[in-house]
C-alpha cells in the first residue's frame, strides 16, 4: 500500500516537470500530494535563499498554507537545525527539542509530531522538507524512507533554480547579440583480465568526445525543417533520459541516478531550448550545430561560476547535448546502440551512463583502452558478470563499430575479427560461458567430509552483485566494499542516500549477515572529488581509516548511515587498515559519540551492531589480543597482509615473486590470529583472494578458519573442495607446513595432498 502511495507522489512530481511547470508549481503539487496521500495535517518545503541566508517557506499545504513566504534564519527552530546539521529529525513532542522555537504565525502548537528531511544536492543542503501531524507519535520508518527519496528529487529541482537563472541571463544576452561565430583480421592484443568469461560478438565503439568534437558548424536554407527535427529530438531525448533514470535506479542502486533527473530539467528549460532554436532561426544553423554551440556556451558559463555545483554540471550538459544530437543524426551513424542490439562495448573508459542506455543483458563484453581494476568499467563488469579486458593498447584505432571481437576475460586478451579456425579453438570456452549452474554442491551448505560446518560468504562491490551471489547457497556478505559506491558518484553521497543503499544490501541478504567495511579510499583507490595528497608511496600513506579519522565530515554521516541501517537489518561494521590498538580506540570514540546522538532521537533501544577490524598489517598481528578485547570479530585481509609482511608492491611485476601468500611466515601469522580468536571467543573470517582459491582451502581449514568470504564466482570452485576435505587431515598438513622454510616446500606439500585425494584441478 505505502509503495503505491510513494509511486503516486513521485509521479506527481515527474508529471509536473514534464508539463513544463515552474519550480513553484512543482513544489506546490508535491506538498499537496503528500498531504492527500499520507493523510497528514501539513507539509511544507523551505528553500534556502543564499543571498540573505534565510529559509523561506516556498510551498505549504494544510493548516500552514497561509504561512507561505515565512522566512526563518538559517539556524532558527527545528527546521533550521535540520538545515544546518544536514540531518533528519523525526520525533513526537517537538517542543522538547533543544532547537524548538515557537513562531506565532505558524500555529505549530497544534502539532505533536515533526519530520524534517534535509534536501541534499551533493554536499549542499538547499532546503528542508517538513511534515507535521497532530498525532503524538514519531512518523513510521516507511514514511521516513519515502520522504528521504522524495527530498533527493526535490533537491535537484530547487538546485536547478540557479541553473535556470544562468539560462535566463544567457538567453537575454543572445537576444542582444544575435550573431554566432560560425565560420585487420585475427589481431590479438593483450590487456588486463578484469572479469572472467569468453564472448564473441559485434563491436560498438563508444566515441562520445570524438563525436562531439566532430559536429561541424553548418548552415542550412530550410530552417523550418531543422526546427521540426529539433522538437522531435528533444522529446525523444526526454523519454530516453527518463528510461535511463529508471534503469539506473533498478540496476545500479549505488549509482547517482539523480544526475539523470537533473538532465531532464535541462531538457525542460524553456530558455535553453529557446537558445538552440535561436541559433537555427537567426543564424540559419543546422540543428545539431546549434545544439553544440549553445551547449558549449552554457558549459563555459557553468565552469566560470563560483558555485562548485554548477561547475560540476558542465559535463552533464554535454551528455544532454549528445543525447539530443543522437536523435538528429542518421541511424547508420548512431552514437549509441539501440536496446535490441547485442554488442561488445569498446571505448577509452566506460561510465555507468553508457551501460544504462541499453539493457545490460545485451552487453556481451567490455574492452577498454584505459582503466585498471578499480575503474568504473571494471567495477561494473564484475558486478554484472560481463567478460571484460582493460588496458588494451591502441584498441580504438584498431577497430570500428561493426567489426567483430572475441574477448577472453580469463586470459586478458582480445582478438579482433577472429577467423573461423580461431573461433573453433575457443569453442569450448565459449560454450562453457553459456552453461547454467546446476551442480547440487552449490545449493547446499558447505560441510567438510567429517561434517564440520564451513561458512562461505560473498565479497560484493555493488548491490547488483547479488545477481551472481544468488546463484549459489551462501551464508551472508562477508565484505561489502563501500568505496565503490563513492567511486561511481560525482560527489560524496549523503547520509540518507547511504542509508538507503545499506538498507537494500541488508534486505537482499536477509536473514544472513552483511559486513559493511568502512570507506577504504586512497592508495590505489582515489576519489576524483577528494583532494588526495601527492605521496611517494600512497599505499603506505594517507588512506582508509587514516582519512576517516582526520575527516569527521566524511566519517560521521558514513557511520550514522550504517548504524541507522543496522537497526533494521543484520549488519556488522568493519574498520579497514587498522594499524594498532590506538586506531580502534579512536574509531570507537567516534562511534560512541554518534550512538549517543542517535539514541537521543531514537531512544535507548537504538543498539550498537557488532564491530570488527581488518587485520592486514603485521603490527595488528602482534597486537591482536589487545585489539580483539575491544571488538567483536576480526576479518583477515590477506592481500594487504602479505604485501606489508614482505614489503612488496603486488602490482609490480619486477618484484611479484616476493608476494608469497603460502609462505610459512604467513601461515604462522594466520595461526596466531585464529588461536587468539578461539581463546577470546571472538569471530574470525578471511576475505582475501586466497579464500576463493581452492589450492589454499586445505590450509585454511587446517588453520581453524571456518568462515571464508570470496567473490561470488569463486564459490563454485571452493565448495566442492570443502565437501571432500577432512579437517583432521588438513590440520596435519598445516602442522607440517609450519615446520617448512620456503613457500615452494609448502606449495609442493599442498599439491601432493590434493593429488593423493584426487582433488587437484577439481
XYZ file of C-alpha atoms in Angstrom:
762
model
C 0.000 0.000 0.000
C 2.659 2.521 1.060
C 4.735 1.627 -2.019
C 1.806 2.634 -4.226
C 1.494 5.869 -2.283
C 5.169 6.664 -2.842
C 4.788 5.963 -6.563
C 1.776 8.305 -6.731
C 3.677 11.129 -5.037
C 6.803 10.709 -7.168
C 4.638 10.508 -10.291
C 3.009 13.824 -9.413
C 6.469 15.447 -9.255
C 7.588 13.933 -12.571
C 4.323 14.877 -14.276
C 4.704 18.466 -13.134
C 8.195 18.611 -14.643
C 7.140 17.078 -17.938
C 4.343 19.650 -18.232
C 6.924 22.466 -18.311
C 5.741 23.823 -14.954
C 7.905 26.224 -12.973
C 9.659 25.295 -9.738
C 6.976 26.876 -7.564
C 4.226 24.897 -9.231
C 6.198 21.657 -8.873
C 6.766 22.242 -5.159
C 3.102 23.165 -4.566
C 1.878 19.999 -6.253
C 4.374 17.979 -4.228
C 3.214 19.200 -0.794
C -0.401 18.798 -1.861
C 0.220 15.213 -2.958
C 1.998 14.380 0.317
C -0.869 15.714 2.438
C -3.532 13.967 0.393
C -1.762 10.612 0.115
C -0.216 10.382 3.581
C -3.219 11.894 5.393
C -1.123 14.389 7.373
C -2.234 17.829 8.521
C 0.521 19.850 6.914
C 3.562 19.616 4.664
C 5.993 22.449 3.934
C 9.038 22.984 1.756
C 11.586 25.540 2.888
C 14.244 26.645 0.394
C 17.495 28.404 1.186
C 17.893 31.978 -0.012
C 21.694 32.220 -0.343
C 21.825 35.994 -0.745
C 20.047 36.634 2.580
C 20.963 33.331 4.276
C 17.373 32.599 5.269
C 14.999 29.679 4.885
C 11.808 30.676 3.106
C 8.621 28.641 3.201
C 8.222 28.234 -0.559
C 5.329 25.787 -0.594
C 2.863 24.573 2.014
C -0.312 22.538 2.154
C -2.744 22.018 5.012
C -3.030 24.113 8.127
C 0.120 26.139 7.351
C -0.846 27.025 3.779
C -1.368 30.672 4.747
C 2.164 30.904 6.113
C 3.791 30.638 2.656
C 6.504 33.282 2.377
C 7.501 32.939 6.028
C 11.238 33.435 6.476
C 13.394 31.808 9.142
C 17.018 32.413 9.967
C 19.116 29.564 8.584
C 19.658 28.254 12.144
C 16.219 29.068 13.551
C 13.979 26.414 15.060
C 13.985 22.686 14.412
C 13.820 23.309 10.674
C 16.947 25.474 10.909
C 18.613 22.695 12.904
C 17.802 20.174 10.141
C 19.220 22.569 7.542
C 22.424 23.381 9.430
C 23.170 19.842 10.638
C 22.068 18.216 7.350
C 20.429 15.555 9.494
C 16.832 14.434 9.641
C 14.663 14.863 12.733
C 11.736 12.528 13.411
C 10.122 12.962 16.802
C 6.985 13.230 18.866
C 6.504 16.288 21.127
C 8.780 18.553 19.044
C 8.540 21.272 21.709
C 11.048 19.204 23.714
C 13.717 19.576 21.024
C 16.513 21.930 22.179
C 16.200 23.917 18.933
C 12.410 24.305 19.148
C 11.204 27.867 18.795
C 7.581 28.953 18.901
C 6.693 31.098 15.880
C 3.267 32.656 16.270
C 2.195 32.837 12.617
C 2.763 29.128 12.055
C 0.262 27.866 14.616
C 2.647 24.975 15.250
C 1.365 24.500 18.794
C -1.357 22.217 17.438
C 1.186 19.700 16.040
C 2.548 16.875 18.180
C 4.971 15.235 15.734
C 7.586 16.576 13.341
C 9.546 15.072 10.468
C 12.229 17.199 8.827
C 14.382 15.916 5.955
C 17.341 17.909 4.574
C 17.158 18.342 0.801
C 20.703 17.467 -0.235
C 22.179 18.345 -3.632
C 25.646 16.837 -3.459
C 27.172 18.081 -0.198
C 24.974 21.184 -0.068
C 21.637 21.471 1.693
C 19.255 23.527 -0.471
C 16.204 23.294 1.762
C 14.083 21.227 4.126
C 11.016 19.047 3.568
C 8.907 19.190 6.740
C 5.832 17.101 7.593
C 3.778 17.616 10.762
C 0.884 15.831 12.408
C -1.320 16.198 15.476
C -0.705 12.552 16.398
C 1.665 12.093 19.349
C 3.944 9.573 17.722
C 7.034 9.533 15.545
C 6.448 9.005 11.830
C 6.663 5.407 10.641
C 10.016 4.384 9.180
C 8.411 3.655 5.802
C 7.161 7.246 5.620
C 10.648 8.461 6.556
C 12.145 6.385 3.718
C 9.612 7.837 1.298
C 10.377 11.383 2.437
C 14.113 10.800 2.027
C 13.650 9.599 -1.562
C 11.356 12.499 -2.341
C 13.668 15.076 -0.754
C 16.539 13.957 -3.004
C 14.351 14.581 -6.084
C 13.151 17.952 -4.801
C 16.737 18.987 -4.081
C 17.527 18.658 -7.782
C 14.506 20.785 -8.700
C 15.479 23.509 -6.215
C 19.203 23.398 -7.062
C 18.340 23.867 -10.721
C 16.747 27.220 -9.912
C 20.280 28.695 -10.049
C 20.848 26.973 -13.380
C 17.565 28.454 -14.643
C 18.942 31.884 -13.745
C 22.043 31.302 -15.881
C 19.831 30.103 -18.729
C 17.658 33.233 -18.449
C 20.613 35.611 -18.265
C 22.369 33.974 -21.179
C 19.159 33.876 -23.216
C 18.775 37.633 -22.755
C 22.385 38.186 -23.827
C 21.734 36.212 -27.001
C 18.764 38.411 -27.849
C 21.013 41.453 -27.643
C 23.793 39.790 -29.590
C 22.296 37.590 -32.273
C 25.413 36.649 -34.222
C 27.318 33.428 -33.510
C 30.872 32.852 -34.650
C 30.361 30.323 -37.479
C 32.820 30.409 -39.541
C 42.722 -6.292 -39.703
C 41.667 -9.858 -39.070
C 42.790 -12.193 -36.171
C 44.641 -9.350 -34.448
C 45.360 -10.459 -30.871
C 46.014 -7.744 -28.287
C 46.985 -8.349 -24.675
C 45.310 -6.450 -21.854
C 44.493 -6.893 -18.176
C 41.928 -9.592 -17.253
C 39.165 -7.953 -15.228
C 36.031 -10.081 -15.392
C 36.125 -13.753 -16.365
C 34.336 -15.361 -19.285
C 34.746 -15.686 -23.051
C 32.418 -13.985 -25.536
C 32.258 -13.255 -29.248
C 30.194 -10.568 -30.913
C 29.923 -7.328 -32.818
C 31.710 -4.216 -31.602
C 30.094 -0.929 -30.695
C 32.774 1.753 -30.405
C 31.821 4.416 -27.857
C 33.361 7.681 -29.019
C 31.329 10.366 -27.275
C 34.008 13.069 -27.042
C 35.369 12.430 -30.524
C 31.868 12.529 -31.931
C 31.033 15.771 -30.116
C 34.161 17.471 -31.450
C 33.351 16.249 -34.960
C 29.991 18.077 -35.104
C 30.525 20.745 -37.751
C 29.045 24.239 -37.605
C 26.986 24.257 -40.786
C 24.247 26.466 -42.184
C 21.033 25.423 -43.894
C 18.426 27.118 -46.041
C 15.319 25.384 -44.703
C 15.275 26.397 -41.036
C 11.673 25.229 -40.539
C 12.709 21.621 -41.176
C 15.546 21.965 -38.651
C 13.192 23.372 -36.021
C 10.796 20.465 -36.543
C 13.662 17.961 -36.247
C 14.818 19.643 -33.048
C 11.367 19.401 -31.427
C 11.192 15.675 -32.173
C 14.778 15.108 -30.968
C 14.195 16.912 -27.663
C 11.039 14.903 -26.933
C 12.901 11.692 -27.742
C 15.797 12.760 -25.513
C 13.355 13.346 -22.635
C 11.913 9.860 -22.983
C 15.375 8.286 -23.118
C 16.538 10.266 -20.081
C 13.529 9.065 -18.073
C 14.218 5.498 -19.198
C 17.904 5.747 -18.203
C 16.971 7.147 -14.796
C 14.568 4.272 -14.140
C 17.119 1.696 -15.292
C 19.839 3.288 -13.161
C 17.678 3.024 -10.057
C 16.972 -0.637 -10.734
C 20.369 -1.897 -11.924
C 22.933 0.254 -10.118
C 21.401 1.213 -6.790
C 24.701 2.800 -5.708
C 24.974 4.950 -8.832
C 23.950 8.592 -8.604
C 20.817 8.275 -10.746
C 19.786 11.807 -9.733
C 22.145 13.179 -12.391
C 19.646 11.993 -14.996
C 16.860 13.790 -13.156
C 18.931 16.974 -13.395
C 19.480 16.329 -17.097
C 15.728 16.063 -17.580
C 15.401 19.564 -16.135
C 17.895 20.841 -18.702
C 15.737 19.428 -21.487
C 12.659 21.076 -19.981
C 14.214 24.521 -19.555
C 12.489 26.930 -21.975
C 15.460 29.318 -22.148
C 17.893 26.535 -23.041
C 15.589 25.242 -25.779
C 14.875 28.780 -26.983
C 18.604 29.490 -27.377
C 19.071 26.390 -29.526
C 16.155 27.473 -31.702
C 17.590 30.976 -31.889
C 20.744 29.574 -33.481
C 18.609 27.923 -36.147
C 16.248 30.853 -36.775
C 18.651 33.779 -36.583
C 21.918 32.196 -37.748
C 20.483 29.552 -40.111
C 22.452 26.857 -38.314
C 21.777 23.179 -38.711
C 20.001 21.829 -35.603
C 22.957 19.704 -34.464
C 25.313 22.673 -34.972
C 23.136 24.939 -32.856
C 22.972 22.308 -30.105
C 26.769 22.179 -29.956
C 27.208 25.970 -29.982
C 24.555 26.518 -27.307
C 25.707 23.698 -25.042
C 29.330 24.815 -25.172
C 28.411 28.395 -24.309
C 26.482 27.240 -21.270
C 29.279 24.853 -20.297
C 31.688 27.783 -20.296
C 29.344 29.787 -18.079
C 28.957 26.876 -15.665
C 32.728 26.437 -15.458
C 33.212 30.168 -14.838
C 30.688 30.134 -11.997
C 31.885 30.387 -8.394
C 29.377 27.690 -7.464
C 31.071 24.267 -7.388
C 27.733 22.534 -8.040
C 27.277 24.455 -11.276
C 30.863 23.748 -12.315
C 30.218 20.026 -11.904
C 27.088 20.231 -14.073
C 29.052 21.170 -17.213
C 29.702 17.530 -18.122
C 26.013 16.698 -17.524
C 25.064 19.360 -20.021
C 27.361 17.837 -22.650
C 25.669 14.473 -22.076
C 22.310 16.179 -22.697
C 23.665 17.700 -25.901
C 24.908 14.310 -27.105
C 21.517 12.780 -26.408
C 19.726 15.439 -28.478
C 22.203 15.110 -31.348
C 21.817 11.323 -31.219
C 18.207 11.791 -32.333
C 19.148 14.339 -35.009
C 21.602 12.184 -36.963
C 21.107 9.300 -39.386
C 20.549 5.843 -37.886
C 23.646 4.353 -39.519
C 25.767 6.950 -37.751
C 24.123 6.398 -34.368
C 26.184 7.385 -31.345
C 24.601 4.784 -29.060
C 23.399 1.230 -29.677
C 19.676 0.517 -29.691
C 18.133 -1.571 -26.937
C 17.752 -4.638 -29.136
C 21.415 -4.843 -30.218
C 23.734 -7.398 -28.559
C 27.124 -5.738 -28.603
C 30.641 -5.680 -27.185
C 31.311 -2.191 -25.818
C 34.673 -0.667 -26.722
C 35.934 2.711 -25.504
C 38.570 4.689 -23.615
C 36.691 4.020 -20.405
C 33.044 3.148 -19.885
C 30.826 5.028 -17.447
C 27.652 3.878 -15.674
C 25.566 6.077 -18.007
C 26.965 4.201 -21.028
C 25.736 0.888 -19.627
C 22.396 2.313 -18.556
C 21.471 3.302 -22.093
C 20.823 -0.297 -23.065
C 19.559 -3.410 -21.363
C 22.544 -4.960 -19.594
C 21.599 -8.402 -20.927
C 22.558 -7.108 -24.382
C 26.081 -6.111 -23.300
C 28.136 -9.152 -24.280
C 31.512 -7.862 -23.157
C 33.623 -4.791 -22.393
C 37.060 -3.848 -23.725
C 38.737 -0.560 -22.797
C 41.950 1.115 -23.791
C 42.437 2.528 -20.289
C 41.320 1.700 -16.777
C 42.546 -0.556 -14.020
C 40.919 -2.984 -11.625
C 39.145 -0.158 -9.766
C 37.899 1.831 -12.770
C 34.194 2.322 -13.477
C 34.304 -0.269 -16.248
C 35.993 -2.870 -14.022
C 33.576 -2.369 -11.127
C 30.505 -2.590 -13.330
C 31.744 -5.516 -15.426
C 32.490 -7.671 -12.386
C 29.238 -6.707 -10.738
C 27.191 -7.665 -13.799
C 29.343 -10.728 -14.648
C 30.215 -9.281 -18.056
C 33.531 -10.582 -19.504
C 35.974 -7.677 -19.635
C 39.565 -6.838 -20.540
C 41.051 -3.394 -19.846
C 44.345 -1.716 -20.659
C 44.191 -2.845 -24.305
C 46.752 -0.684 -26.130
C 45.654 1.142 -29.316
C 42.279 -0.578 -29.157
C 40.004 2.135 -30.518
C 42.212 2.908 -33.500
C 42.386 -0.792 -34.342
C 38.641 -1.361 -34.662
C 35.387 0.323 -35.643
C 31.724 -0.222 -34.920
C 30.573 -3.298 -36.831
C 33.840 -5.209 -36.502
C 33.808 -8.451 -34.525
C 35.759 -9.282 -31.397
C 36.472 -12.245 -29.165
C 37.094 -11.335 -25.512
C 38.838 -13.769 -23.213
C 38.331 -12.359 -19.734
C 40.255 -15.255 -18.196
C 43.453 -14.710 -20.195
C 43.131 -10.950 -20.585
C 43.186 -10.913 -24.391
C 41.012 -9.610 -27.205
C 41.086 -10.883 -30.786
C 39.798 -8.559 -33.493
C 37.871 -10.108 -36.379
C 38.845 -13.678 -35.433
C 38.962 -16.291 -38.192
C 36.801 -19.419 -38.198
C 39.754 -21.513 -37.065
C 40.345 -19.168 -34.106
C 36.693 -19.359 -33.105
C 36.854 -23.149 -33.345
C 39.831 -23.187 -30.955
C 37.824 -21.159 -28.450
C 34.582 -23.102 -28.947
C 34.806 -24.985 -25.655
C 35.408 -21.807 -23.656
C 32.597 -20.033 -25.487
C 30.226 -22.926 -24.783
C 31.227 -23.082 -21.110
C 30.452 -19.385 -20.683
C 26.845 -20.088 -21.644
C 26.310 -23.003 -19.254
C 23.922 -22.574 -16.332
C 24.886 -23.789 -12.857
C 23.117 -26.991 -11.877
C 25.535 -28.818 -9.556
C 23.888 -29.545 -6.205
C 27.160 -28.747 -4.370
C 26.387 -25.070 -4.914
C 22.894 -25.157 -3.413
C 23.799 -26.922 -0.147
C 25.591 -25.501 2.890
C 29.317 -26.205 2.939
C 30.448 -29.068 5.182
C 33.707 -30.970 5.262
C 33.762 -34.747 4.788
C 33.942 -35.108 8.595
C 30.801 -32.933 8.898
C 32.416 -29.673 10.047
C 30.372 -26.626 9.023
C 32.220 -24.006 6.972
C 30.502 -20.703 6.284
C 31.004 -19.454 2.733
C 30.224 -15.778 2.240
C 30.406 -13.383 -0.702
C 32.503 -10.290 -1.273
C 30.488 -7.657 -3.137
C 31.150 -4.188 -4.505
C 27.617 -3.291 -5.557
C 24.060 -4.404 -4.870
C 23.888 -5.810 -8.389
C 26.492 -8.405 -7.306
C 23.572 -10.255 -5.723
C 22.652 -11.326 -9.271
C 25.688 -13.611 -9.137
C 25.624 -14.377 -5.435
C 22.032 -15.614 -5.528
C 23.031 -18.371 -7.950
C 24.629 -20.186 -5.022
C 23.878 -21.009 -1.427
C 25.811 -18.512 0.691
C 25.954 -17.629 4.374
C 25.962 -13.871 4.100
C 28.024 -10.995 2.744
C 31.466 -11.154 4.309
C 32.618 -7.891 2.752
C 30.600 -5.051 1.232
C 33.138 -2.591 -0.177
C 31.588 0.844 0.303
C 34.345 2.618 -1.630
C 32.903 1.538 -4.972
C 29.647 3.372 -4.233
C 31.714 6.509 -3.652
C 33.810 5.920 -6.775
C 30.823 5.924 -9.137
C 29.436 9.129 -7.611
C 30.296 12.656 -8.661
C 30.385 13.796 -5.032
C 30.174 12.344 -1.529
C 26.843 10.519 -1.188
C 24.608 11.950 1.520
C 23.857 10.149 4.760
C 20.317 9.393 3.632
C 21.481 8.036 0.301
C 23.991 5.754 2.033
C 21.312 4.626 4.488
C 19.005 3.660 1.623
C 21.756 1.611 -0.026
C 22.857 -0.160 3.160
C 19.215 -0.974 3.882
C 18.923 -2.506 0.401
C 22.046 -4.635 0.902
C 20.824 -5.908 4.270
C 17.360 -6.635 2.905
C 18.700 -8.619 -0.049
C 20.993 -10.707 2.157
C 18.404 -11.255 4.900
C 18.359 -13.171 7.176
C 22.098 -13.654 6.671
C 24.538 -11.034 7.999
C 26.203 -8.298 5.970
C 29.640 -6.963 6.914
C 29.938 -3.352 5.732
C 33.523 -2.178 5.505
C 34.002 1.500 6.272
C 35.246 3.658 3.430
C 38.613 2.385 2.187
C 39.854 5.090 -0.201
C 43.308 6.357 -1.071
C 46.251 4.287 -2.217
C 45.112 2.568 -5.421
C 41.502 3.768 -4.934
C 41.463 7.579 -5.119
C 38.276 9.647 -5.360
C 38.274 12.298 -8.065
C 36.382 14.732 -5.812
C 38.634 14.328 -2.747
C 41.921 16.201 -2.513
C 44.355 13.317 -2.079
C 47.888 14.499 -1.297
C 50.775 13.728 -3.626
C 52.725 10.964 -1.900
C 55.838 8.973 -2.676
C 54.073 5.771 -1.650
C 50.270 6.176 -1.443
C 49.769 2.588 -0.222
C 51.692 3.498 2.944
C 50.296 6.993 3.210
C 47.096 8.916 3.850
C 44.355 6.406 3.116
C 41.457 4.417 4.511
C 40.814 4.771 8.272
C 43.519 7.447 8.470
C 41.449 9.681 6.178
C 38.229 8.971 8.079
C 39.683 9.803 11.491
C 41.000 13.149 10.221
C 37.892 13.996 8.178
C 34.971 13.670 10.550
C 32.706 15.362 7.981
C 33.116 12.203 5.870
C 33.287 9.656 8.693
C 30.276 10.764 10.761
C 27.492 10.610 8.131
C 29.055 7.366 6.877
C 28.807 5.747 10.328
C 25.380 7.250 11.041
C 24.001 5.687 7.879
C 25.419 2.278 8.823
C 24.141 2.500 12.394
C 20.650 3.519 11.264
C 20.522 0.716 8.713
C 21.710 -1.818 11.296
C 18.564 -1.256 13.362
C 16.500 -2.849 10.578
C 18.967 -5.358 9.198
C 21.616 -7.902 10.191
C 24.620 -5.604 9.731
C 28.161 -5.697 11.101
C 30.601 -2.767 10.809
C 34.228 -3.349 9.815
C 37.078 -0.840 10.172
C 39.799 -1.147 7.478
C 43.556 -0.585 7.674
C 43.790 -0.693 11.448
C 47.465 -0.165 12.297
C 47.376 -0.636 16.070
C 45.282 -0.578 19.230
C 45.068 3.238 19.189
C 43.255 3.205 15.828
C 40.482 1.016 17.220
C 40.089 3.209 20.301
C 39.884 6.356 18.125
C 37.304 4.800 15.789
C 35.229 3.581 18.731
C 35.234 7.082 20.245
C 33.670 8.498 17.082
C 31.201 5.616 17.033
C 30.264 6.223 20.666
C 29.566 9.931 20.069
C 27.306 9.147 17.117
C 25.495 6.383 19.014
C 24.711 8.738 21.911
C 23.368 11.322 19.457
C 21.199 8.748 17.676
C 19.892 7.362 20.965
C 18.799 10.876 21.945
C 16.461 10.849 18.923
C 15.554 7.201 18.538
C 15.627 6.081 22.172
C 17.811 3.710 24.144
C 16.619 0.763 22.059
C 18.973 2.024 19.357
C 21.736 -0.588 19.658
C 25.329 -0.884 18.512
C 25.865 -3.641 15.891
C 28.899 -5.989 16.008
C 32.142 -4.079 15.386
C 35.223 -5.582 13.756
C 38.698 -4.761 12.470
C 40.532 -5.718 9.299
C 43.781 -7.491 10.142
C 46.015 -6.592 7.234
C 49.180 -5.200 8.806
C 51.955 -7.056 10.648
C 51.565 -4.633 13.564
C 47.992 -5.767 14.233
C 49.017 -9.440 14.107
C 51.368 -8.944 17.052
C 48.895 -6.773 18.971
C 45.929 -8.956 18.096
C 44.904 -9.843 21.658
C 44.608 -6.215 22.796
C 42.679 -5.295 19.666
C 40.302 -8.256 19.925
C 39.383 -7.313 23.501
C 37.896 -4.065 22.134
C 35.810 -5.545 19.296
C 33.512 -8.446 18.405
C 35.348 -10.028 15.481
C 38.229 -9.710 13.014
C 38.398 -10.147 9.264
C 41.772 -11.101 7.799
C 42.680 -9.263 4.611
C 45.469 -11.390 3.230
C 46.015 -9.258 0.106
C 47.466 -6.354 2.081
C 48.791 -8.534 4.908
C 51.104 -10.423 2.526
C 52.050 -7.179 0.776
C 53.036 -5.424 4.009
C 54.618 -8.523 5.550
C 57.102 -8.812 2.656
C 57.243 -5.085 1.747
C 56.224 -5.888 -1.825
C 54.113 -3.983 -4.318
C 51.864 -6.765 -5.625
C 51.159 -4.744 -8.778
C 54.843 -4.514 -9.686
C 55.851 -7.388 -11.958
C 59.547 -6.953 -11.148
C 59.017 -7.945 -7.517
C 55.920 -10.131 -7.840
C 57.959 -13.186 -6.838
C 58.134 -11.704 -3.339
C 54.350 -11.898 -2.968
C 54.049 -15.277 -1.208
C 50.629 -15.974 0.402
C 51.581 -19.622 1.064
C 54.843 -18.825 2.838
C 55.321 -20.377 6.319
C 55.631 -16.841 7.746
C 52.092 -16.036 6.570
C 50.762 -19.361 7.834
C 52.299 -18.629 11.243
C 50.620 -15.211 11.339
C 47.242 -16.706 10.400
C 47.632 -19.417 13.026
C 48.393 -16.804 15.688
C 45.238 -14.868 14.748
C 42.935 -17.903 14.759
C 44.355 -19.223 18.043
C 43.821 -15.837 19.719
C 40.267 -15.586 18.388
C 39.478 -19.053 19.742
C 40.987 -18.187 23.117
C 38.962 -14.968 23.418
C 35.847 -16.474 21.796
C 35.799 -13.864 19.039
C 34.655 -14.286 15.463
C 37.264 -14.583 12.709
C 36.900 -14.717 8.933
C 39.225 -14.442 5.947
C 38.276 -12.291 2.966
C 41.462 -12.083 0.869
C 41.930 -13.550 -2.596
C 43.220 -16.856 -1.209
C 39.767 -17.528 0.301
C 38.470 -18.093 -3.229
C 41.437 -20.193 -4.427
C 40.817 -23.963 -3.942
C 44.570 -24.587 -3.686
C 44.566 -22.785 -0.322
C 41.384 -24.360 1.069
C 43.118 -27.300 2.854
C 45.495 -24.877 4.573
C 42.716 -22.502 5.658
C 40.614 -25.303 7.114
C 43.697 -26.739 8.809
C 44.405 -23.336 10.377
C 40.988 -23.455 12.025
C 39.222 -20.957 9.761
C 35.516 -21.747 9.416
C 34.365 -18.565 7.698
C 35.640 -17.721 4.212
C 34.485 -14.745 2.170
C 35.176 -14.650 -1.563
C 33.980 -13.234 -4.914
C 30.634 -14.847 -5.883
C 32.104 -16.647 -8.901
C 34.679 -18.380 -6.662
C 32.015 -20.175 -4.610
C 31.534 -22.794 -7.325
C 35.271 -23.606 -7.144
C 35.676 -23.747 -3.362
C 32.515 -25.512 -2.177
C 33.208 -28.841 -3.940
C 36.712 -28.927 -2.391
C 35.398 -28.253 1.123
C 32.944 -31.154 0.900
C 35.774 -33.587 0.122
C 38.272 -32.463 2.769
C 38.745 -33.938 6.236
C 39.615 -31.199 8.747
C 41.809 -33.518 10.855
C 43.915 -34.284 7.783
C 44.040 -30.568 6.971
C 45.345 -29.813 10.462
C 48.102 -32.381 9.991
C 49.012 -30.713 6.672
C 49.300 -27.319 8.387
C 51.335 -28.778 11.237
C 53.924 -29.992 8.721
C 53.773 -26.793 6.652
C 54.599 -24.650 9.692
C 57.884 -26.552 10.041
C 58.936 -25.666 6.487
C 61.168 -22.770 5.471
C 60.022 -21.809 1.956
C 56.783 -21.261 0.078
C 57.876 -23.763 -2.559
C 58.034 -26.500 0.083
C 54.518 -25.655 1.245
C 53.237 -25.498 -2.320
C 54.665 -28.941 -3.092
C 53.132 -30.391 0.082
C 49.684 -28.946 -0.697
C 49.850 -30.146 -4.307
C 50.716 -33.688 -3.176
C 47.954 -33.546 -0.517
C 45.357 -32.743 -3.193
C 46.783 -35.203 -5.732
C 46.667 -38.050 -3.230
C 42.948 -37.370 -2.753
C 42.294 -36.845 -6.477
C 41.234 -33.267 -5.799
C 43.826 -31.363 -7.832
C 42.107 -29.494 -10.653
C 38.623 -30.246 -9.352
